Amino acid sequence: MKRFEQEITASSQWLSAFGADPSGGMTRLLYSPEWVAAQKALKTAFETAGLTAHFDGIGNLSGQLKGSKYPDEIIMSGSHIDTVVNGGNLDGQWGIEAAFIAINYLHATYGKPLRTLEVISLAEEEGSRFPYVFWGSKNVLGQAKKTDVATLSDANGINFIDAMHDAGFTVTDECQPPRRDIAAFVELHIEQGKVLETEGQTIGVVTSIVGQRRYDVTLIGEANHAGTTPMSYRKDTVEAFSRICCESLAKARAEGDPLVLTFGKVTPRPNTVNVVPGMTQFTIDCRHTDSQVLQRFTHQLEADIYRICDEMSIKAEIDLWMDEAPIPMDPTLVNGVTQLCKTHQFNARLMHSGAGHDSQIFAPQVPTVMLFVPSIDGISHNPAERTATSDLCEGVKILAHTLYQLAYLEQPDWH
């Protein structure tokens, strides 16, 4: 335990220096100088530890400990190196650190594995600089191409492709060929919620990642004088929004867990004190682990929006711009890791992930399992993001047990 504590502390302090924000947080955006420095430093660290390290075309970094018997079967673990603006130093980064520490421990303790162990530092997941998410994992799995990003620019007007070239990477017109050598992917991550902490548990074995449906909604009524327009004459889009919001949230509470519904951004126009708001734009984010429930609930939500607006002689424009199905993790791996937790007496629980992760890109094509450690107060995407060192140690330990089963044994013996 002490060894892991020291390595975790040293690793975090070292890697967190790349993109450290004066306010105490982390800002390491895709292809930024801070991102480039972190990836290059990791490559040097991988090589110093005896791993074979290389970048792919778009900047994903891999460090491999070659297998002695099945070198072309890859047991992969890691996460993304990019951050949100002024975020914490665990989201994404921790999964890379933990995989590196676990692989070094296994190598020192058991020697070479039968199958190749690979720690991967994925280029991007957050979409914090450019309006595109999972660029790293989508390229690993052959799901991204140049045309997806060619016209994208950041807040400073810098083009995606130009930023990539300046960082020393490039992308072909067609998708990178998907990697066919990955036998399993294991991602360790902070929970970014309060379930584990509230329940006093240290490991979450993720069964699925929720599906998400996101909307932009525009309500069009009539702007008019706030003093001279009687209430019965108004086409007030804020009133319509408030009815939609209250009715929908009440139905979400009645539906119960694990459904969640959020009205996250609301913009009334003209947004002034003495004018009835003639237009209101707002967002909707709805998530659930069951695709049928998610579809049913959101279809009803859409119908309610149109009904309320019809009653008020207001026009509604609904744009469903994200429709991601729930993604289950591999049942064999979930069951195996659950048994490992019982055998080695980890205080663990099965749970779903309410946030998106790279594992959802891997899981449809590669046997995948995701593991959580607690987040203090459930805080993430924030400089206050923290996890107790003892819980980080437990995460490294269960990750090492899992990688040992997959890489060092002919067949896993989860007991």
C-alpha angles and dihedrals in degrees: 000000000000091000092054092046091055094045093047093050094046094045094049094048092048099046094039090062088074104083097002109167120221088234090061100262135100130258114179110151126187113284093357119136089256091052092048092049092050094049093047091048090051091050090054091047092050092051093046088055091054098260123135104241131194143154123233120222098280099039108272106147123216130188115191135196100198119233119239097217109016104027093160093059107085125204101196131194132170143085141222127312099203123091139201117258109287092354132148131279099244108055105100096340092072092060090056094046093047094049091049092049093046094049092048090050093050092047093050093045104038106015122224118003124231091237125040115266115212131189111201128198102198116214099229144354109149105067088220098139103028128025094254129093134204093020090151101049094037089059092049089054096041096249102121134068140179095263090061091067107018095103097038122112134181127237090279094053095254112149119237095233092047091051090050092051092048088054090053100257137106142189132219125234091250130050118282109254108266115252110253097183099076110109095177140356122210120186122191115196142161111261097237087208140071104248099099094041093046092049093044094240129137106202131046118196105204116223097182145350114238124252116241134208117187128187141189109208127191122194115198118197130137129294112219145155112297094214103042102039112089116224093247092056097051130111093195112178094192089058089050091049092049091053091047092048097047096044094045096047091049090053091047091054090048090051089054134197136016091025114094128184127191134184095198108168127031125180119179119193137250080010097200132130101246103040128082103238107252095185134031125182122193143163131235126202117186125176138181139155093231116070095205093052091047092051094045095048096046093046087056090046091054091048090050091052092053092044095051092046092048090053089054098040090245126139119233125202114191122192116188099198100164125043110165120168121223113269120217121211119234108286094213092053093043091051092044095051090044089056091048089054090053094046094049094037100242113167094239142156138191112246143153127244116244091192130065120254140175088260089074089062094047099042100072090056107024132041100261139181129180128206129198134203120195126276116216107246087349090274120157139150084041136096086245091065106133142161124187112257089233089059092047087054091052088052092053091047096053090043090053091048090050095048090047091056093049101040107028103041128068087227125007115258099197092190 
